[in-house]
Amino acid sequence: MSTWLARLRAARWRELSLRGRLIVLVAGAVAVAVAAVSLGSWLLVRAKLEQNFDNQLRSYSQLAGDRATPKDALDALHDVDRPEGDSDGRRPRPDRTGDIFVQFLDPGGTPVRFAGREEAVPVSAGAAKVADRSIAEFSEDRLLDNDLYRVWTAPRPDGGAVQVGKEIQGLRETLGVLGFWHILVCLAGVAVAAGVGLIVARTALRPVDALTAGAERVARTQDLDQGISVQGTGEIARLAEAFNAMLAALAVSRDAQRRLVEDAGHELRTPLTSLRNNIELLAHATRQTDPARVLPAEDRDRLLTDLEVQAGELTSLVSELVELAKTDRSTEPERRVDLAEVVAAAVERVRPRAPNLLFRTDLRSAEIIGRPRSLQRAVLNLLDNAAKWSPLGGTVTVTLETGGDQVRIVVDDEGPGIPEADLPHVFQRFYRADTARALPGSGLGLAIVDQIATLHGGSATASRNAVGGARVSLTLPAAATDS
């Protein structure tokens, strides 16, 4: 049963909003504090009143012990207990009869004389010990005729003991009234705490409401350029800054995606149009029955060859588009990689593609933190680009340089080099120089290299080498050495 109740409470707590939880926590904390202060105050007041009451009884017992008879002692106590200002000697006996009583005990603890009551008060074991001098004094609460008395027992100078009892009901009523007012104060404190909690919740969560409204506005309008105003330097301000940074990153990503789609559509339109025209021409020629209109075998073979080349280019373009689109979202984990091994593997893969070229390498061990497959893809693109532009029998030189906190892959070819006007644009998507338009390719190879370099915190550059060919470099941060 208790487990079920605990689960129910937990479920209800989870269903509360953040504002509701904050109100409950603030109201609960203040309520506990007010309740603790009220209870402590009431306990202190009760202890002080009871201490004063006991001190009064102690002084009464000393005064009564010096009197010869309980009647004399009771009269003396009534004189002491008379309200202030009653100076005519009259005692309000009718109202105070039974309020105080005095009883003398012999050394054996037996009541011998008493005043203020119609019959003797039974003696307790503690009071008897005072009479025989076993203990110095004794205090107890006794219920006599449905009235509660505090009875103080003290020794008499001539032997035995004296008992002075005073009704304590007035003290209990006073404590009850004080307790009632303390409860009212506590309840008022809880109500005030709830109001304070509501105000605190509204004030504290106002930035959260603004952040929520901003997120809902962005979700509704799809406008990623709308940010949230940041005020202050607290946690909510940091959250708003992070949200704005996320919106900015999403806007950049969406713009890049849009440009990629637009560029891809533009680049795909030409090969698809050419494919469609050639296929239509081939289909039309195949359907001809007139021998004079039948497409010659030589022309048909040329069309089929063109279709094969165009299909290959289209496949390459689509593959590079997919590679470019998924590079930023690669799930390949990063690890410590020896870049020399990556470059050597890439060179071995590209050699069969360019059997008429010589690939010369100058590699040294250099470790980086990266994704091996992505890095090999970048190196392959550099080598393919160099192979495309190199003359038959030419040499492609691959050098791995280390220095400081960077590692640099340099690929040199013996081709015509990159014109100065094209150098700033070679890493742009789909960019192809005028001299490259007659060659196969999509214009995405070096763009993928640049994207992989950026993903690894590096950069890609292009220039001309000493023999006039192209030099393309990939610079990456080196891994920290283990100490």
Tab-separated table of C-alpha atoms in Angstrom:
chain	number	residue	atom	x	y	z
A	1	MET	CA	0.000	0.000	0.000
A	2	SER	CA	2.782	2.414	0.949
A	3	THR	CA	4.640	1.598	-2.276
A	4	TRP	CA	1.517	2.325	-4.318
A	5	LEU	CA	1.008	5.657	-2.555
A	6	ALA	CA	4.647	6.576	-3.141
A	7	ARG	CA	4.277	5.837	-6.857
A	8	LEU	CA	1.076	7.887	-6.998
A	9	ARG	CA	2.798	10.856	-5.358
A	10	ALA	CA	5.770	10.543	-7.714
A	11	ALA	CA	3.439	10.428	-10.733
A	12	ARG	CA	1.560	13.507	-9.553
A	13	TRP	CA	4.840	15.332	-8.949
A	14	ARG	CA	6.037	14.506	-12.480
A	15	GLU	CA	2.769	15.817	-13.893
A	16	LEU	CA	3.306	19.215	-12.269
A	17	SER	CA	4.672	21.975	-14.443
A	18	LEU	CA	7.968	23.656	-13.596
A	19	ARG	CA	6.026	26.646	-12.276
A	20	GLY	CA	3.889	24.380	-10.085
A	21	ARG	CA	6.942	22.596	-8.714
A	22	LEU	CA	8.644	25.894	-7.933
A	23	ILE	CA	5.551	27.173	-6.113
A	24	VAL	CA	5.279	23.957	-4.101
A	25	LEU	CA	8.970	24.009	-3.195
A	26	VAL	CA	9.000	27.673	-2.157
A	27	ALA	CA	5.718	27.406	-0.238
A	28	GLY	CA	6.856	24.175	1.387
A	29	ALA	CA	10.222	25.619	2.435
A	30	VAL	CA	8.644	28.755	3.925
A	31	ALA	CA	5.875	26.718	5.562
A	32	VAL	CA	8.409	24.409	7.207
A	33	ALA	CA	10.425	27.420	8.397
A	34	VAL	CA	7.327	29.184	9.792
A	35	ALA	CA	6.104	25.973	11.440
A	36	ALA	CA	9.524	25.340	12.987
A	37	VAL	CA	9.749	28.911	14.324
A	38	SER	CA	6.177	28.804	15.666
A	39	LEU	CA	6.680	25.441	17.358
A	40	GLY	CA	9.997	26.533	18.817
A	41	SER	CA	8.459	29.774	20.094
A	42	TRP	CA	5.549	27.933	21.697
A	43	LEU	CA	7.858	25.403	23.354
A	44	LEU	CA	10.076	28.166	24.728
A	45	VAL	CA	7.078	30.082	26.082
A	46	ARG	CA	5.676	26.921	27.676
A	47	ALA	CA	9.019	26.104	29.279
A	48	LYS	CA	9.349	29.651	30.608
A	49	LEU	CA	5.794	29.769	31.999
A	50	GLU	CA	6.153	26.377	33.639
A	51	GLN	CA	9.503	27.394	35.100
A	52	ASN	CA	7.953	30.561	36.542
A	53	PHE	CA	5.046	28.517	37.893
A	54	ASP	CA	7.434	26.057	39.573
A	55	ASN	CA	9.520	28.885	41.033
A	56	GLN	CA	6.339	30.388	42.454
A	57	LEU	CA	5.350	27.077	44.036
A	58	ARG	CA	8.854	26.668	45.469
A	59	SER	CA	8.636	30.079	47.124
A	60	TYR	CA	5.098	29.224	48.339
A	61	SER	CA	6.339	25.994	49.908
A	62	GLN	CA	9.132	27.846	51.733
A	63	LEU	CA	6.642	30.412	53.031
A	64	ALA	CA	4.123	27.737	54.080
A	65	GLY	CA	6.785	25.620	55.795
A	66	ASP	CA	7.469	28.408	58.285
A	67	ARG	CA	3.808	28.617	59.435
A	68	ALA	CA	2.427	26.709	62.387
A	69	THR	CA	-0.741	25.493	60.714
A	70	PRO	CA	-1.895	24.936	57.147
A	71	LYS	CA	-4.624	27.544	57.783
A	72	ASP	CA	-2.037	30.202	58.618
A	73	ALA	CA	0.043	29.149	55.635
A	74	LEU	CA	-2.976	29.335	53.297
A	75	ASP	CA	-3.834	32.827	54.554
A	76	ALA	CA	-0.252	33.945	54.007
A	77	LEU	CA	-0.289	32.516	50.480
A	78	HIS	CA	-3.567	34.240	49.689
A	79	ASP	CA	-2.053	37.503	50.843
A	80	VAL	CA	0.933	36.946	48.537
A	81	ASP	CA	-1.296	35.793	45.682
A	82	ARG	CA	-3.682	38.769	46.055
A	83	PRO	CA	-4.028	40.785	42.811
A	84	GLU	CA	-1.897	43.903	42.645
A	85	GLY	CA	-3.745	46.991	43.858
A	86	ASP	CA	-5.984	45.130	46.377
A	87	SER	CA	-4.631	47.024	49.430
A	88	ASP	CA	-7.692	46.951	51.757
A	89	GLY	CA	-6.795	43.498	53.063
A	90	ARG	CA	-9.832	41.829	51.535
A	91	ARG	CA	-9.052	38.533	49.806
A	92	PRO	CA	-11.261	37.214	47.025
A	93	ARG	CA	-11.786	33.909	48.859
A	94	PRO	CA	-15.086	32.928	47.168
A	95	ASP	CA	-13.378	33.020	43.755
A	96	ARG	CA	-10.152	31.400	44.966
A	97	THR	CA	-11.406	28.596	47.145
A	98	GLY	CA	-9.749	25.424	45.933
A	99	ASP	CA	-7.247	27.362	43.826
A	100	ILE	CA	-4.454	26.750	46.377
A	101	PHE	CA	-4.230	24.153	49.101
A	102	VAL	CA	-1.649	23.446	51.839
A	103	GLN	CA	-1.037	20.060	53.450
A	104	PHE	CA	1.408	19.093	56.222
A	105	LEU	CA	2.980	15.623	56.292
A	106	ASP	CA	4.580	13.884	59.246
A	107	PRO	CA	8.040	12.293	58.817
A	108	GLY	CA	6.354	9.074	57.742
A	109	GLY	CA	4.638	10.777	54.840
A	110	THR	CA	1.102	10.757	56.320
A	111	PRO	CA	-1.099	13.834	55.955
A	112	VAL	CA	-1.724	15.330	59.413
A	113	ARG	CA	-3.282	18.688	58.671
A	114	PHE	CA	-4.517	20.429	55.554
A	115	ALA	CA	-6.330	23.588	54.412
A	116	GLY	CA	-7.955	24.683	51.197
A	117	ARG	CA	-9.592	21.314	50.528
A	118	GLU	CA	-12.339	19.328	52.234
A	119	GLU	CA	-10.236	16.170	52.465
A	120	ALA	CA	-6.591	15.227	52.466
A	121	VAL	CA	-4.733	14.691	49.221
A	122	PRO	CA	-3.258	11.193	48.788
A	123	VAL	CA	0.503	11.240	49.198
A	124	SER	CA	2.651	9.900	46.390
A	125	ALA	CA	5.877	7.953	46.850
A	126	GLY	CA	7.955	10.937	45.779
A	127	ALA	CA	6.314	13.227	48.317
A	128	ALA	CA	6.831	10.611	51.071
A	129	LYS	CA	10.560	10.558	50.283
A	130	VAL	CA	10.710	14.307	50.886
A	131	ALA	CA	9.001	13.814	54.270
A	132	ASP	CA	11.598	11.275	55.408
A	133	ARG	CA	14.425	13.399	53.986
A	134	SER	CA	15.337	10.925	51.234
A	135	ILE	CA	15.142	13.681	48.606
A	136	ALA	CA	15.231	17.475	48.901
A	137	GLU	CA	12.009	18.374	47.025
A	138	PHE	CA	9.501	16.899	44.621
A	139	SER	CA	7.094	18.296	41.993
A	140	GLU	CA	4.187	16.493	40.362
A	141	ASP	CA	0.882	17.091	38.530
A	142	ARG	CA	-2.223	15.673	40.226
A	143	LEU	CA	-5.813	15.423	38.992
A	144	LEU	CA	-8.051	16.283	41.936
A	145	ASP	CA	-11.842	16.489	41.514
A	146	ASN	CA	-11.388	16.852	37.717
A	147	ASP	CA	-9.033	19.794	38.246
A	148	LEU	CA	-5.340	19.629	37.397
A	149	TYR	CA	-2.970	20.801	40.123
A	150	ARG	CA	0.766	21.237	40.289
A	151	VAL	CA	1.879	20.024	43.733
A	152	TRP	CA	5.208	21.010	45.229
A	153	THR	CA	6.550	19.096	48.244
A	154	ALA	CA	9.321	20.595	50.401
A	155	PRO	CA	10.697	19.678	53.887
A	156	ARG	CA	9.584	21.613	57.016
A	157	PRO	CA	12.171	22.926	59.472
A	158	ASP	CA	10.627	20.992	62.396
A	159	GLY	CA	10.317	17.692	60.513
A	160	GLY	CA	7.983	16.237	57.965
A	161	ALA	CA	7.065	18.101	54.821
A	162	VAL	CA	4.701	20.682	53.467
A	163	GLN	CA	2.770	20.299	50.211
A	164	VAL	CA	1.538	23.345	48.302
A	165	GLY	CA	-0.744	22.714	45.351
A	166	LYS	CA	-1.985	25.267	42.881
A	167	GLU	CA	-4.401	24.758	40.053
A	168	ILE	CA	-2.541	24.758	36.739
A	169	GLN	CA	-5.594	24.894	34.481
A	170	GLY	CA	-5.115	28.611	33.871
A	171	LEU	CA	-1.585	27.985	32.665
A	172	ARG	CA	-2.813	25.244	30.329
A	173	GLU	CA	-5.495	27.532	28.933
A	174	THR	CA	-2.923	30.259	28.375
A	175	LEU	CA	-0.704	27.800	26.541
A	176	GLY	CA	-3.699	26.648	24.500
A	177	VAL	CA	-4.491	30.221	23.446
A	178	LEU	CA	-0.851	30.788	22.558
A	179	GLY	CA	-0.845	27.551	20.567
A	180	PHE	CA	-3.989	28.616	18.728
A	181	TRP	CA	-2.435	31.925	17.738
A	182	HIS	CA	0.786	30.205	16.726
A	183	ILE	CA	-1.233	27.899	14.437
A	184	LEU	CA	-2.982	30.896	12.901
A	185	VAL	CA	0.372	32.576	12.327
A	186	CYS	CA	1.679	29.364	10.788
A	187	LEU	CA	-1.306	29.084	8.436
A	188	ALA	CA	-0.956	32.743	7.480
A	189	GLY	CA	2.733	32.123	6.816
A	190	VAL	CA	1.871	29.207	4.539
A	191	ALA	CA	-0.596	31.388	2.623
A	192	VAL	CA	1.980	34.161	2.302
A	193	ALA	CA	4.560	31.557	1.241
A	194	ALA	CA	2.250	30.312	-1.507
A	195	GLY	CA	1.809	33.872	-2.758
A	196	VAL	CA	5.549	34.502	-2.578
A	197	GLY	CA	6.149	31.214	-4.394
A	198	LEU	CA	3.769	32.276	-7.151
A	199	ILE	CA	5.510	35.642	-7.514
A	200	VAL	CA	8.952	34.019	-7.466
A	201	ALA	CA	7.856	31.428	-10.030
A	202	ARG	CA	6.468	34.079	-12.364
A	203	THR	CA	9.575	36.233	-12.030
A	204	ALA	CA	12.088	33.402	-12.292
A	205	LEU	CA	10.362	31.661	-15.194
A	206	ARG	CA	9.659	34.755	-17.275
A	207	PRO	CA	12.886	34.201	-19.292
A	208	VAL	CA	11.883	30.554	-19.725
A	209	ASP	CA	8.490	31.656	-21.030
A	210	ALA	CA	10.241	33.971	-23.488
A	211	LEU	CA	12.518	31.126	-24.573
A	212	THR	CA	9.535	28.800	-25.008
A	213	ALA	CA	7.638	31.421	-26.999
A	214	GLY	CA	10.671	31.924	-29.217
A	215	ALA	CA	11.026	28.194	-29.850
A	216	GLU	CA	7.318	27.896	-30.647
A	217	ARG	CA	7.567	30.901	-32.987
A	218	VAL	CA	10.482	29.342	-34.843
A	219	ALA	CA	8.655	26.013	-35.086
A	220	ARG	CA	5.550	27.778	-36.398
A	221	THR	CA	7.185	30.131	-38.892
A	222	GLN	CA	10.262	28.041	-39.798
A	223	ASP	CA	12.192	31.312	-39.664
A	224	LEU	CA	15.619	30.422	-38.265
A	225	ASP	CA	16.798	34.039	-38.386
A	226	GLN	CA	14.589	34.975	-35.435
A	227	GLY	CA	16.574	34.868	-32.231
A	228	ILE	CA	15.780	35.443	-28.578
A	229	SER	CA	16.888	38.571	-26.771
A	230	VAL	CA	19.480	37.744	-24.114
A	231	GLN	CA	19.389	39.672	-20.847
A	232	GLY	CA	21.772	39.151	-17.964
A	233	THR	CA	24.450	36.508	-17.533
A	234	GLY	CA	22.637	33.775	-15.607
A	235	GLU	CA	21.766	30.229	-16.553
A	236	ILE	CA	18.681	31.272	-18.529
A	237	ALA	CA	20.748	33.807	-20.481
A	238	ARG	CA	23.275	31.085	-21.279
A	239	LEU	CA	20.430	28.827	-22.397
A	240	ALA	CA	19.091	31.587	-24.650
A	241	GLU	CA	22.570	32.126	-26.110
A	242	ALA	CA	22.888	28.393	-26.773
A	243	PHE	CA	19.456	28.410	-28.416
A	244	ASN	CA	20.443	31.336	-30.636
A	245	ALA	CA	23.689	29.570	-31.547
A	246	MET	CA	21.720	26.453	-32.421
A	247	LEU	CA	19.366	28.489	-34.631
A	248	ALA	CA	22.336	30.098	-36.363
A	249	ALA	CA	23.925	26.677	-36.979
A	250	LEU	CA	20.623	25.343	-38.313
A	251	ALA	CA	20.276	28.349	-40.599
A	252	VAL	CA	23.779	27.822	-41.977
A	253	SER	CA	23.107	24.115	-42.434
A	254	ARG	CA	19.799	24.758	-44.176
A	255	ASP	CA	21.360	27.349	-46.479
A	256	ALA	CA	24.174	24.956	-47.317
A	257	GLN	CA	21.664	22.202	-47.966
A	258	ARG	CA	19.613	24.480	-50.198
A	259	ARG	CA	22.704	25.512	-52.158
A	260	LEU	CA	23.741	21.893	-52.497
A	261	VAL	CA	20.329	20.907	-53.820
A	262	GLU	CA	20.239	23.840	-56.224
A	263	ASP	CA	23.778	23.188	-57.444
A	264	ALA	CA	23.124	19.466	-57.723
A	265	GLY	CA	19.966	20.095	-59.713
A	266	HIS	CA	21.856	22.375	-62.038
A	267	GLU	CA	24.714	19.932	-62.526
A	268	LEU	CA	22.436	16.926	-62.962
A	269	ARG	CA	20.314	18.670	-65.584
A	270	THR	CA	23.022	18.564	-68.296
A	271	PRO	CA	23.952	14.858	-68.137
A	272	LEU	CA	20.320	13.848	-67.722
A	273	THR	CA	19.318	15.911	-70.763
A	274	SER	CA	22.120	14.403	-72.814
A	275	LEU	CA	21.177	10.903	-71.676
A	276	ARG	CA	17.540	11.466	-72.548
A	277	ASN	CA	18.340	12.865	-76.011
A	278	ASN	CA	20.676	9.991	-76.877
A	279	ILE	CA	18.218	7.397	-75.589
A	280	GLU	CA	15.356	8.984	-77.553
A	281	LEU	CA	17.487	9.079	-80.688
A	282	LEU	CA	18.509	5.454	-80.250
A	283	ALA	CA	14.925	4.355	-79.560
A	284	HIS	CA	13.622	6.293	-82.566
A	285	ALA	CA	16.236	4.752	-84.830
A	286	THR	CA	15.478	1.276	-83.524
A	287	ARG	CA	11.774	1.621	-84.371
A	288	GLN	CA	12.436	2.575	-88.021
A	289	THR	CA	11.409	0.019	-90.664
A	290	ASP	CA	12.682	1.946	-93.631
A	291	PRO	CA	16.243	0.718	-94.347
A	292	ALA	CA	17.161	4.217	-95.482
A	293	ARG	CA	16.319	5.619	-92.057
A	294	VAL	CA	17.924	2.885	-89.997
A	295	LEU	CA	20.782	4.218	-87.866
A	296	PRO	CA	24.138	2.977	-89.157
A	297	ALA	CA	25.984	0.547	-86.904
A	298	GLU	CA	28.859	2.977	-86.488
A	299	ASP	CA	26.566	5.756	-85.260
A	300	ARG	CA	24.711	3.345	-83.006
A	301	ASP	CA	27.959	2.183	-81.420
A	302	ARG	CA	29.031	5.781	-80.878
A	303	LEU	CA	25.689	6.548	-79.180
A	304	LEU	CA	26.022	3.523	-76.933
A	305	THR	CA	29.547	4.567	-76.035
A	306	ASP	CA	28.339	8.075	-75.223
A	307	LEU	CA	25.537	6.623	-73.104
A	308	GLU	CA	28.008	4.479	-71.187
A	309	VAL	CA	30.293	7.436	-70.539
A	310	GLN	CA	27.417	9.683	-69.517
A	311	ALA	CA	25.981	6.999	-67.210
A	312	GLY	CA	29.397	6.625	-65.606
A	313	GLU	CA	29.715	10.370	-65.104
A	314	LEU	CA	26.216	10.531	-63.682
A	315	THR	CA	26.974	7.668	-61.291
A	316	SER	CA	30.177	9.391	-60.197
A	317	LEU	CA	28.334	12.672	-59.688
A	318	VAL	CA	25.602	11.055	-57.595
A	319	SER	CA	28.189	9.162	-55.532
A	320	GLU	CA	30.135	12.328	-54.808
A	321	LEU	CA	26.929	14.180	-53.943
A	322	VAL	CA	26.051	11.477	-51.434
A	323	GLU	CA	29.586	11.566	-50.048
A	324	LEU	CA	29.465	15.340	-49.749
A	325	ALA	CA	26.063	15.274	-48.029
A	326	LYS	CA	26.969	12.637	-45.449
A	327	THR	CA	30.477	13.810	-44.541
A	328	ASP	CA	29.243	16.211	-41.839
A	329	ARG	CA	27.003	13.511	-40.354
A	330	SER	CA	29.553	10.717	-40.421
A	331	THR	CA	29.079	8.188	-37.623
A	332	GLU	CA	32.664	6.970	-37.941
A	333	PRO	CA	34.324	7.405	-34.526
A	334	GLU	CA	37.475	9.445	-34.169
A	335	ARG	CA	40.643	7.716	-33.017
A	336	ARG	CA	44.398	8.135	-33.082
A	337	VAL	CA	45.545	7.519	-36.667
A	338	ASP	CA	48.988	7.279	-38.262
A	339	LEU	CA	48.516	9.488	-41.320
A	340	ALA	CA	51.398	7.790	-43.119
A	341	GLU	CA	49.454	4.527	-43.167
A	342	VAL	CA	46.348	6.290	-44.504
A	343	VAL	CA	48.296	7.976	-47.316
A	344	ALA	CA	50.138	4.747	-48.241
A	345	ALA	CA	46.816	2.856	-48.467
A	346	ALA	CA	45.314	5.586	-50.664
A	347	VAL	CA	48.332	5.518	-53.010
A	348	GLU	CA	48.006	1.747	-53.384
A	349	ARG	CA	44.328	2.138	-54.273
A	350	VAL	CA	44.897	4.814	-56.921
A	351	ARG	CA	47.818	3.109	-58.725
A	352	PRO	CA	45.570	0.637	-60.643
A	353	ARG	CA	43.432	3.562	-61.799
A	354	ALA	CA	46.407	5.369	-63.349
A	355	PRO	CA	48.813	2.685	-64.616
A	356	ASN	CA	50.609	5.172	-66.868
A	357	LEU	CA	51.715	7.367	-63.977
A	358	LEU	CA	54.476	7.063	-61.412
A	359	PHE	CA	53.510	7.725	-57.796
A	360	ARG	CA	56.456	8.748	-55.633
A	361	THR	CA	55.986	9.023	-51.863
A	362	ASP	CA	57.997	10.576	-49.070
A	363	LEU	CA	56.171	9.605	-45.882
A	364	ARG	CA	57.026	9.728	-42.200
A	365	SER	CA	54.983	8.646	-39.211
A	366	ALA	CA	52.606	11.369	-38.051
A	367	GLU	CA	49.665	10.729	-35.726
A	368	ILE	CA	46.455	12.734	-35.710
A	369	ILE	CA	43.008	12.335	-34.162
A	370	GLY	CA	40.567	11.649	-36.974
A	371	ARG	CA	38.320	9.351	-38.982
A	372	PRO	CA	40.434	6.979	-41.086
A	373	ARG	CA	37.902	6.346	-43.884
A	374	SER	CA	37.137	10.045	-44.337
A	375	LEU	CA	40.839	10.910	-44.396
A	376	GLN	CA	41.549	8.219	-46.973
A	377	ARG	CA	38.678	9.586	-49.077
A	378	ALA	CA	40.256	13.046	-48.999
A	379	VAL	CA	43.692	11.704	-49.997
A	380	LEU	CA	42.139	9.645	-52.814
A	381	ASN	CA	40.446	12.755	-54.186
A	382	LEU	CA	43.767	14.615	-54.123
A	383	LEU	CA	45.480	11.762	-55.971
A	384	ASP	CA	42.632	11.382	-58.505
A	385	ASN	CA	42.783	15.105	-59.209
A	386	ALA	CA	46.565	14.924	-59.736
A	387	ALA	CA	46.214	11.827	-61.954
A	388	LYS	CA	43.559	13.519	-64.107
A	389	TRP	CA	45.831	16.445	-64.912
A	390	SER	CA	49.166	14.615	-65.202
A	391	PRO	CA	50.524	13.754	-68.652
A	392	LEU	CA	51.202	10.146	-69.652
A	393	GLY	CA	54.356	8.935	-67.964
A	394	GLY	CA	54.224	11.807	-65.522
A	395	THR	CA	55.033	11.639	-61.850
A	396	VAL	CA	52.758	12.396	-58.899
A	397	THR	CA	54.702	13.173	-55.731
A	398	VAL	CA	53.092	12.692	-52.327
A	399	THR	CA	54.908	14.162	-49.339
A	400	LEU	CA	53.958	13.971	-45.670
A	401	GLU	CA	55.476	16.838	-43.696
A	402	THR	CA	55.460	17.332	-39.926
A	403	GLY	CA	56.249	20.449	-38.025
A	404	GLY	CA	55.162	21.789	-34.660
A	405	ASP	CA	51.534	20.949	-33.985
A	406	GLN	CA	50.563	20.373	-37.636
A	407	VAL	CA	50.782	17.619	-40.220
A	408	ARG	CA	50.730	18.446	-43.937
A	409	ILE	CA	49.995	16.230	-46.953
A	410	VAL	CA	51.330	17.729	-50.186
A	411	VAL	CA	50.395	16.305	-53.603
A	412	ASP	CA	52.346	17.630	-56.637
A	413	ASP	CA	51.664	16.783	-60.275
A	414	GLU	CA	53.380	17.662	-63.564
A	415	GLY	CA	50.272	18.934	-65.314
A	416	PRO	CA	49.558	22.422	-66.633
A	417	GLY	CA	48.849	23.768	-63.143
A	418	ILE	CA	45.921	25.798	-61.892
A	419	PRO	CA	45.425	29.253	-63.411
A	420	GLU	CA	45.804	32.108	-60.938
A	421	ALA	CA	42.208	33.203	-61.545
A	422	ASP	CA	40.920	29.763	-60.558
A	423	LEU	CA	43.010	29.227	-57.407
A	424	PRO	CA	40.502	30.931	-55.008
A	425	HIS	CA	37.639	28.804	-56.331
A	426	VAL	CA	38.973	25.267	-56.750
A	427	PHE	CA	37.487	24.088	-53.440
A	428	GLN	CA	34.004	25.394	-54.206
A	429	ARG	CA	31.291	22.865	-55.000
A	430	PHE	CA	30.788	22.147	-58.713
A	431	TYR	CA	33.453	24.660	-59.704
A	432	ARG	CA	35.290	23.653	-62.842
A	433	ALA	CA	37.875	25.757	-64.593
A	434	ASP	CA	37.445	26.459	-68.286
A	435	THR	CA	40.297	24.085	-69.073
A	436	ALA	CA	38.595	21.296	-67.072
A	437	ARG	CA	35.176	21.356	-68.675
A	438	ALA	CA	36.256	18.992	-71.454
A	439	LEU	CA	37.544	16.453	-68.923
A	440	PRO	CA	35.416	14.011	-66.919
A	441	GLY	CA	34.551	15.003	-63.384
A	442	SER	CA	31.884	16.645	-61.287
A	443	GLY	CA	33.771	19.481	-59.657
A	444	LEU	CA	33.131	17.984	-56.208
A	445	GLY	CA	36.388	16.157	-55.491
A	446	LEU	CA	38.313	19.084	-54.008
A	447	ALA	CA	35.147	20.365	-52.285
A	448	ILE	CA	34.985	17.057	-50.416
A	449	VAL	CA	38.680	17.438	-49.494
A	450	ASP	CA	38.020	20.895	-48.066
A	451	GLN	CA	34.967	19.663	-46.147
A	452	ILE	CA	36.867	16.743	-44.602
A	453	ALA	CA	39.738	19.086	-43.687
A	454	THR	CA	37.329	21.457	-41.952
A	455	LEU	CA	35.686	18.545	-40.156
A	456	HIS	CA	39.090	17.601	-38.701
A	457	GLY	CA	39.986	21.172	-37.742
A	458	GLY	CA	42.365	21.642	-40.662
A	459	SER	CA	42.427	23.355	-44.058
A	460	ALA	CA	43.100	22.711	-47.731
A	461	THR	CA	45.105	24.985	-50.066
A	462	ALA	CA	46.064	25.014	-53.713
A	463	SER	CA	49.007	26.613	-55.558
A	464	ARG	CA	51.558	25.991	-58.328
A	465	ASN	CA	54.694	23.957	-57.716
A	466	ALA	CA	58.235	24.559	-58.917
A	467	VAL	CA	57.750	22.724	-62.246
A	468	GLY	CA	54.530	24.556	-63.043
A	469	GLY	CA	52.115	21.810	-62.048
A	470	ALA	CA	49.449	21.921	-59.372
A	471	ARG	CA	50.239	21.577	-55.689
A	472	VAL	CA	47.291	20.757	-53.409
A	473	SER	CA	47.914	20.523	-49.651
A	474	LEU	CA	45.882	19.174	-46.767
A	475	THR	CA	46.940	20.528	-43.346
A	476	LEU	CA	45.667	18.846	-40.153
A	477	PRO	CA	46.368	19.321	-36.418
A	478	ALA	CA	48.785	16.762	-34.997
A	479	ALA	CA	47.776	14.583	-32.078
A	480	ALA	CA	49.166	15.455	-28.679
A	481	THR	CA	52.106	13.295	-27.704
A	482	ASP	CA	51.589	10.916	-24.760
A	483	SER	CA	53.626	12.018	-21.769
